PDB file of C-alpha atoms in Angstrom:
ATOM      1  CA  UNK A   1     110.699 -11.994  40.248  1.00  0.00           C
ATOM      2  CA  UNK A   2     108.206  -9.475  40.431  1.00  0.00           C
ATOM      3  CA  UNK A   3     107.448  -8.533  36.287  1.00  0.00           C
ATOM      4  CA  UNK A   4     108.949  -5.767  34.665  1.00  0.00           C
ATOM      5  CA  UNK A   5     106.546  -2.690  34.524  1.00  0.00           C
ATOM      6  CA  UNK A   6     106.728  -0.217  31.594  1.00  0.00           C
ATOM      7  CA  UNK A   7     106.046   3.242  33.482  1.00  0.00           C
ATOM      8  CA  UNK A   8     105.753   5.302  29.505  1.00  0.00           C
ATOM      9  CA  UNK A   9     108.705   7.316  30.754  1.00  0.00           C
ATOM     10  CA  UNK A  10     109.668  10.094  27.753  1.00  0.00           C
ATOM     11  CA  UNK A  11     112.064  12.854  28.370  1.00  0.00           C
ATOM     12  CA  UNK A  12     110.676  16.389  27.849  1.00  0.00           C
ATOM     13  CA  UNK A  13     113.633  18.354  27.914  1.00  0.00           C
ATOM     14  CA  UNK A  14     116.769  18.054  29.342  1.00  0.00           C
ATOM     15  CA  UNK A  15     119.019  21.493  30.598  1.00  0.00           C
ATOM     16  CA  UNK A  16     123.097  21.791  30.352  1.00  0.00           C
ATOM     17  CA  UNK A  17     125.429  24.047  31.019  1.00  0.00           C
ATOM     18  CA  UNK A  18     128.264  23.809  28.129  1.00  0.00           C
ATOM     19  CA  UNK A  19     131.989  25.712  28.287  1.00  0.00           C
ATOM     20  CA  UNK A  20     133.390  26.437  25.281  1.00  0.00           C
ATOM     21  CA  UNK A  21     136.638  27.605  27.405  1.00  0.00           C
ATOM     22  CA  UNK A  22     136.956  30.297  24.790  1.00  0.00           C
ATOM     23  CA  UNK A  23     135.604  34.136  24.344  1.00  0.00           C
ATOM     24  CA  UNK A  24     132.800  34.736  22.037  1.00  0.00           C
ATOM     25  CA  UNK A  25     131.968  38.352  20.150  1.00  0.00           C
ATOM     26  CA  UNK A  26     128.413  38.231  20.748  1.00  0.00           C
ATOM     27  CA  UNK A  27     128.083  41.023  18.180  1.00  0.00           C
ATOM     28  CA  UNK A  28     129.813  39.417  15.274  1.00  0.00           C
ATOM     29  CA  UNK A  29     127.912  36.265  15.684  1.00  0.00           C
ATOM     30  CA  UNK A  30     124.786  38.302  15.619  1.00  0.00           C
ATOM     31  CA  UNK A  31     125.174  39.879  12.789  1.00  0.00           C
ATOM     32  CA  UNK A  32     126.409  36.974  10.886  1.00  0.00           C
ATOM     33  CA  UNK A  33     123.485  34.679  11.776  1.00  0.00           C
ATOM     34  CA  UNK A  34     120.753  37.274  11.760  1.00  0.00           C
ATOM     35  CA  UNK A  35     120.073  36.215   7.911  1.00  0.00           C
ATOM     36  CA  UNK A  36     120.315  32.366   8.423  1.00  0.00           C
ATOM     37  CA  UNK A  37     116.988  31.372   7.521  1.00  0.00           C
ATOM     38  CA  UNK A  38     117.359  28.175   9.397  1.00  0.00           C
ATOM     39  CA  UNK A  39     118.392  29.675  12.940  1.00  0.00           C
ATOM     40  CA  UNK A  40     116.778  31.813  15.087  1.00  0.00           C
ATOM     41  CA  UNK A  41     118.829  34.740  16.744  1.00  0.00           C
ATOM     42  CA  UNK A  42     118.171  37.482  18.646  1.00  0.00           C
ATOM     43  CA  UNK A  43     120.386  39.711  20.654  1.00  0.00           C
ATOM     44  CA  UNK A  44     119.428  42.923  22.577  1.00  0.00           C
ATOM     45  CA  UNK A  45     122.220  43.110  25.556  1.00  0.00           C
ATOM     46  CA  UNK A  46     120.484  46.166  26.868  1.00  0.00           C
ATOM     47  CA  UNK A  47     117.735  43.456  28.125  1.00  0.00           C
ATOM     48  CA  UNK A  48     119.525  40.333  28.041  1.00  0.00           C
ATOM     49  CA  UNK A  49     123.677  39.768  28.092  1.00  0.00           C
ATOM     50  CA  UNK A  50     123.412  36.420  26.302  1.00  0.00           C
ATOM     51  CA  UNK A  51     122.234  35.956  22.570  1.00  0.00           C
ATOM     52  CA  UNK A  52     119.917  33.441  22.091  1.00  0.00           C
ATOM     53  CA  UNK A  53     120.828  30.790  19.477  1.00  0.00           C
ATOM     54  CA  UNK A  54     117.750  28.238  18.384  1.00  0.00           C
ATOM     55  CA  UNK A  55     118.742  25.894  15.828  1.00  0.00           C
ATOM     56  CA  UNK A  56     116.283  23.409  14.201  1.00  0.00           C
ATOM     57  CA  UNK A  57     118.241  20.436  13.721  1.00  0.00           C
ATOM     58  CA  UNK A  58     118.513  18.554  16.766  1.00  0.00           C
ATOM     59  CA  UNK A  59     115.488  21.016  17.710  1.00  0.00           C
ATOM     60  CA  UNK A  60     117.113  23.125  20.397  1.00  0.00           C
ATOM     61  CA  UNK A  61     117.516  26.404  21.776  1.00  0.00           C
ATOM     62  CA  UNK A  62     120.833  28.162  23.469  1.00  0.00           C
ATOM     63  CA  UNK A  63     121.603  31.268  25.539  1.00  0.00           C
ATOM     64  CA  UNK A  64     125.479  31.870  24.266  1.00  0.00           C
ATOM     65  CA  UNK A  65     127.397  33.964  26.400  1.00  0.00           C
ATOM     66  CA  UNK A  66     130.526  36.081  25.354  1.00  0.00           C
ATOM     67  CA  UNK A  67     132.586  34.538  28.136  1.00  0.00           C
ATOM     68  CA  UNK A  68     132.217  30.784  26.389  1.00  0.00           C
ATOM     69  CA  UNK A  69     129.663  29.689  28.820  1.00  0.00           C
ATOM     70  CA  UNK A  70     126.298  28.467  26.651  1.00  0.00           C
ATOM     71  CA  UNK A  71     122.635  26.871  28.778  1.00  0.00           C
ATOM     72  CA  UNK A  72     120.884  24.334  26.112  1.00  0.00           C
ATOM     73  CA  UNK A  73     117.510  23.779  26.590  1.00  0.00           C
ATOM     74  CA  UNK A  74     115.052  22.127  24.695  1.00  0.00           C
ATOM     75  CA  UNK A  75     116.737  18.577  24.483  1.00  0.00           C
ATOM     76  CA  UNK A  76     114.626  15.033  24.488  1.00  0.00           C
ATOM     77  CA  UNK A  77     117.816  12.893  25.634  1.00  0.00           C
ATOM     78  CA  UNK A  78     121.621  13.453  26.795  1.00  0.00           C
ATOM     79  CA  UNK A  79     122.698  12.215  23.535  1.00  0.00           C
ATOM     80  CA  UNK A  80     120.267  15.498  21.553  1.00  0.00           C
ATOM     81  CA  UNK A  81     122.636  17.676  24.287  1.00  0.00           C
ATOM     82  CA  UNK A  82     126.315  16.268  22.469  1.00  0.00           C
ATOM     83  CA  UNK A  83     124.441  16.544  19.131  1.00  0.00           C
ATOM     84  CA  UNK A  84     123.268  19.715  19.912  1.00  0.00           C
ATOM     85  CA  UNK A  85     126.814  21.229  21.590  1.00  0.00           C
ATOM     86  CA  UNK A  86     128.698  20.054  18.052  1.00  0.00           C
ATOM     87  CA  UNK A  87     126.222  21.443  16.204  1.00  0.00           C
ATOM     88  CA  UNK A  88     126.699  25.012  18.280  1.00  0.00           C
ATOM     89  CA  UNK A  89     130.123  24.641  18.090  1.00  0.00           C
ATOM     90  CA  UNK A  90     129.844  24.227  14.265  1.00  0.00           C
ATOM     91  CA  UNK A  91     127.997  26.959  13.873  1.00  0.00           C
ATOM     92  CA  UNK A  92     130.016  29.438  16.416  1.00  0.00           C
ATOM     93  CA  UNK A  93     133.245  28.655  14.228  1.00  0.00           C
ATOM     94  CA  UNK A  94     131.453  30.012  11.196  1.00  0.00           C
ATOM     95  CA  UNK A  95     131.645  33.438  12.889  1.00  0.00           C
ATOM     96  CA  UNK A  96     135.027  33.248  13.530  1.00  0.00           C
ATOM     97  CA  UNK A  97     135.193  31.581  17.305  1.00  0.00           C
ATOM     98  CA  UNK A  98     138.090  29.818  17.951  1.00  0.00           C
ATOM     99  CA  UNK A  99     137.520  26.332  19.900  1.00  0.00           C
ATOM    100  CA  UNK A 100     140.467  24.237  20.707  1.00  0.00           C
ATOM    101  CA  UNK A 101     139.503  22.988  23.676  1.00  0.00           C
ATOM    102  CA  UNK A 102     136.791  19.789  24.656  1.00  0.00           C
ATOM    103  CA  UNK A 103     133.647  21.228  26.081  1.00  0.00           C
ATOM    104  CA  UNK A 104     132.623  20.502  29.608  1.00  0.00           C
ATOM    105  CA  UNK A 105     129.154  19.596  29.407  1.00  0.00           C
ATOM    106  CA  UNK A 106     127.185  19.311  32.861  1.00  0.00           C
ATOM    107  CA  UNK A 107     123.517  17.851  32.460  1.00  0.00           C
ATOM    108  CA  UNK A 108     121.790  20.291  35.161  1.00  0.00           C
ATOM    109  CA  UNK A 109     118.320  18.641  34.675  1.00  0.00           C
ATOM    110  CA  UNK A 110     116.143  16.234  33.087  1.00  0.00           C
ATOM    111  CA  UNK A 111     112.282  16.721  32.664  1.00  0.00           C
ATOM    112  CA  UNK A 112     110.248  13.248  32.030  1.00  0.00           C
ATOM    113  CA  UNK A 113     106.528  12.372  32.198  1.00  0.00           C
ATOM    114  CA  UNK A 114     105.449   9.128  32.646  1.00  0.00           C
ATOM    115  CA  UNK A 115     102.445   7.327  34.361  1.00  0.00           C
ATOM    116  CA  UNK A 116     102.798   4.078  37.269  1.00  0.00           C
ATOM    117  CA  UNK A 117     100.721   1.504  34.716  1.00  0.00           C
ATOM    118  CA  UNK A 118      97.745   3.498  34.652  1.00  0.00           C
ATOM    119  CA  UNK A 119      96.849   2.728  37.768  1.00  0.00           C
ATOM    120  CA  UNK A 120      95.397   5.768  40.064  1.00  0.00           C
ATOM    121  CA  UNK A 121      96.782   6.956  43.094  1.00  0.00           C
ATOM    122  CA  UNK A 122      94.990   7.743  46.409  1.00  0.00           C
ATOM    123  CA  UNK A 123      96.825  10.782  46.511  1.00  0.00           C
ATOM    124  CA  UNK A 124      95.654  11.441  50.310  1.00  0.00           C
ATOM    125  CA  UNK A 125      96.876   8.270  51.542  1.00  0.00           C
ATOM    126  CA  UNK A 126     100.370   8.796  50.166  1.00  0.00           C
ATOM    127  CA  UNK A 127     100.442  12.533  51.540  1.00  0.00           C
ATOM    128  CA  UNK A 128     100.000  10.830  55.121  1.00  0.00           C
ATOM    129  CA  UNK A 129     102.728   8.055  54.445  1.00  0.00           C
ATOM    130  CA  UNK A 130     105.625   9.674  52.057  1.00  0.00           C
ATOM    131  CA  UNK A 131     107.951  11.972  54.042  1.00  0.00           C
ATOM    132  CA  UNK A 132     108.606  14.680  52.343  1.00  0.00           C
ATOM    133  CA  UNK A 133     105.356  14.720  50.131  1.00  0.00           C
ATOM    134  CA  UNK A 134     103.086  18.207  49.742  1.00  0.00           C
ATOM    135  CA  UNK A 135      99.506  17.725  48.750  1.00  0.00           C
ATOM    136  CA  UNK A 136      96.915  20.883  48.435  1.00  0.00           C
ATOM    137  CA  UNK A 137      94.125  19.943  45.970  1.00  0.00           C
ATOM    138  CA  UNK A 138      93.140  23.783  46.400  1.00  0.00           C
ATOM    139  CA  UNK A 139      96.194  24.998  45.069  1.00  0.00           C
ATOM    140  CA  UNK A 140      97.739  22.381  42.663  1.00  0.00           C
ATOM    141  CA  UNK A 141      96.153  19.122  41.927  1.00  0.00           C
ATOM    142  CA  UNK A 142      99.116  16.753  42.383  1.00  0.00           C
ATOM    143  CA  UNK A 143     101.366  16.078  45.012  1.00  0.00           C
ATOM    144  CA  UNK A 144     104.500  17.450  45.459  1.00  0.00           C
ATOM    145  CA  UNK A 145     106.935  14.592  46.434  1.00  0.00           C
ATOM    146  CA  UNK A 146     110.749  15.110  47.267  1.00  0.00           C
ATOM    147  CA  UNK A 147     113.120  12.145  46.794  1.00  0.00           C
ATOM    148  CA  UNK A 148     116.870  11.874  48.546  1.00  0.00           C
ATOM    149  CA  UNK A 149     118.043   9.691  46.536  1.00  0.00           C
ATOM    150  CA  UNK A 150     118.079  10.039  43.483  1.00  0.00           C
ATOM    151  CA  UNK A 151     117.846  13.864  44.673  1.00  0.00           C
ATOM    152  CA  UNK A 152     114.534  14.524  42.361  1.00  0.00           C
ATOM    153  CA  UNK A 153     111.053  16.265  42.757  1.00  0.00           C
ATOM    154  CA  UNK A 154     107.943  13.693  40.949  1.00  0.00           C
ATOM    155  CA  UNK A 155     104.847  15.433  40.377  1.00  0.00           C
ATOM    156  CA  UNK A 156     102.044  12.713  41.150  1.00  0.00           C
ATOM    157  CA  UNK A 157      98.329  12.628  39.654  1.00  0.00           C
ATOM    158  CA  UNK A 158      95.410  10.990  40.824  1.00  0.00           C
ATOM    159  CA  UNK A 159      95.550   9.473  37.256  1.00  0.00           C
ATOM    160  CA  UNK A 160      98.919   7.470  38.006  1.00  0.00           C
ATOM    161  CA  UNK A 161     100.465  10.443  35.675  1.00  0.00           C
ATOM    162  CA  UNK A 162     103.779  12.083  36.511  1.00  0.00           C
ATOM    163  CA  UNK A 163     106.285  13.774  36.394  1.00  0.00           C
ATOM    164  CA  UNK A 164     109.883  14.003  37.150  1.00  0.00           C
ATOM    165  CA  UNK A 165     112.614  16.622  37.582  1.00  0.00           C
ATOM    166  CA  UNK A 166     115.998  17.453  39.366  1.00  0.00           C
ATOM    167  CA  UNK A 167     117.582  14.356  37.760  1.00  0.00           C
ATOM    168  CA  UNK A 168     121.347  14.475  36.434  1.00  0.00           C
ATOM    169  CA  UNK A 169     120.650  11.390  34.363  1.00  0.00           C
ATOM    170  CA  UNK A 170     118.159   9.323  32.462  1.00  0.00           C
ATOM    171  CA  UNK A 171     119.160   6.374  34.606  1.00  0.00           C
ATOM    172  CA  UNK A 172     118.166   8.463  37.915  1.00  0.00           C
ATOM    173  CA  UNK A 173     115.058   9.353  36.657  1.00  0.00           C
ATOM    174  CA  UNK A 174     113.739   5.365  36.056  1.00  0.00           C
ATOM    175  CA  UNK A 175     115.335   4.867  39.501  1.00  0.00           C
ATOM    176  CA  UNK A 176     113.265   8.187  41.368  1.00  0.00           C
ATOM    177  CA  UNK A 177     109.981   6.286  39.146  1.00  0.00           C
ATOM    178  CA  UNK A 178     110.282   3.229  40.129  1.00  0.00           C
ATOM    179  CA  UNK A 179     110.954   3.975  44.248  1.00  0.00           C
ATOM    180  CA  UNK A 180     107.879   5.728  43.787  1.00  0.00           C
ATOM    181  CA  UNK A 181     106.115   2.855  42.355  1.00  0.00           C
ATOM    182  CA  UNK A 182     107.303   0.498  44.756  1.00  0.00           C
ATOM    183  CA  UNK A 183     106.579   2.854  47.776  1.00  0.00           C
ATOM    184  CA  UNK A 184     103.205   3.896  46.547  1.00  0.00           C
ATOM    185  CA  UNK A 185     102.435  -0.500  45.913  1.00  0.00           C
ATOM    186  CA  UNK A 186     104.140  -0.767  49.782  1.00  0.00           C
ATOM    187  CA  UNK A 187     101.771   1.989  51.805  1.00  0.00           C
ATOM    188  CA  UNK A 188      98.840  -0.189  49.152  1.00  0.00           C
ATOM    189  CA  UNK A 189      98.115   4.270  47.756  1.00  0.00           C
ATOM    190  CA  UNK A 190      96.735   2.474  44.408  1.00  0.00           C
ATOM    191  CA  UNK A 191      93.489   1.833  43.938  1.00  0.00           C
ATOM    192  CA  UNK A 192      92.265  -0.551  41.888  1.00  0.00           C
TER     193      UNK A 192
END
């Protein structure tokens, strides 16, 4: 068994879309969190239709729209997005929304860095052998490479550095890393 490899994976943000299946006066919340000192809010629907909601405690931001429909960003894990959706739902009753119903909560992506054992990467090499791959030094240092499955995009550094996105799940993105890291070990693109 080959050993286990620890690839430093850590989640830097992970996007959902929340329902609240519910109606939300933008305006009332607005001007009933405007004085919280421990939120952020701002709301300008001349610019913007959606008021943005950033909360400090899991350390997240929202775009809240008035048809119940809310985009979290700023998560570190799937379990920060539930923490975060009961703390926005917490905080949206306090202005008078009424929520009776579950949420639907759909993960739409998951940011992660992480590096293949600190070994380096002949990044040429791989461009030649991984379909799907993009590598321009002139215009962006890494290479651009496209997995089907798990449908994901890894950024790849000379370095052995990456990063991962388009993943639904924290499972998908060890499984898009370690593909890589087997692929890249199979077409011999590390150097030693």
């Amino acid at each position: 068994m080959a050993p286990k490899i620890d690839y430093g994976i850590v989640i830097q943000n992970v996007v959902a879309s929340i329902n609240l299946f519910t109606t939300i006066d933008l305006v009332t919340a607005y001007q009933t969190l405007i004085d919280d000192d421990d939120l952020f809010v701002s709301y300008n629907p001349e610019t913007f239709p959606g008021l943005i909601l950033k909360i400090k405690k899991p350390k997240i931001s929202s775009l809240v729209f008035s048809s119940g429909k809310l985009v979290l960003t700023g998560a570190k894990s799937t379990q920060m997005v539930h923490e975060g959706v009961q703390q926005m739902i917490k905080i949206l009753r306090t202005v008078g929304t009424k929520i009776t119903e579950e949420p639907e909560i759909i993960v739409q992506n998951i940011v992660a860095s992480g590096h293949f054992n600190h070994r380096t990467i002949n990044l040429e090499l791989a461009a030649l052998w991984l379909e799907h791959s993009m590598y321009e030094p002139e215009q962006f240092p890494g290479l651009i490479y496209r997995l089907a499955e798990p449908k994901t995009v890894l950024l790849l550094f000379q370095s052995g550095n990456l990063v991962c996105t388009g993943a639904k799940t924290e499972e998908q993105v060890r499984q898009a890393v370690e593909n890589t890291y087997n692929t890249l070990d199979e077409i011999n693109a590390f150097d030693f």
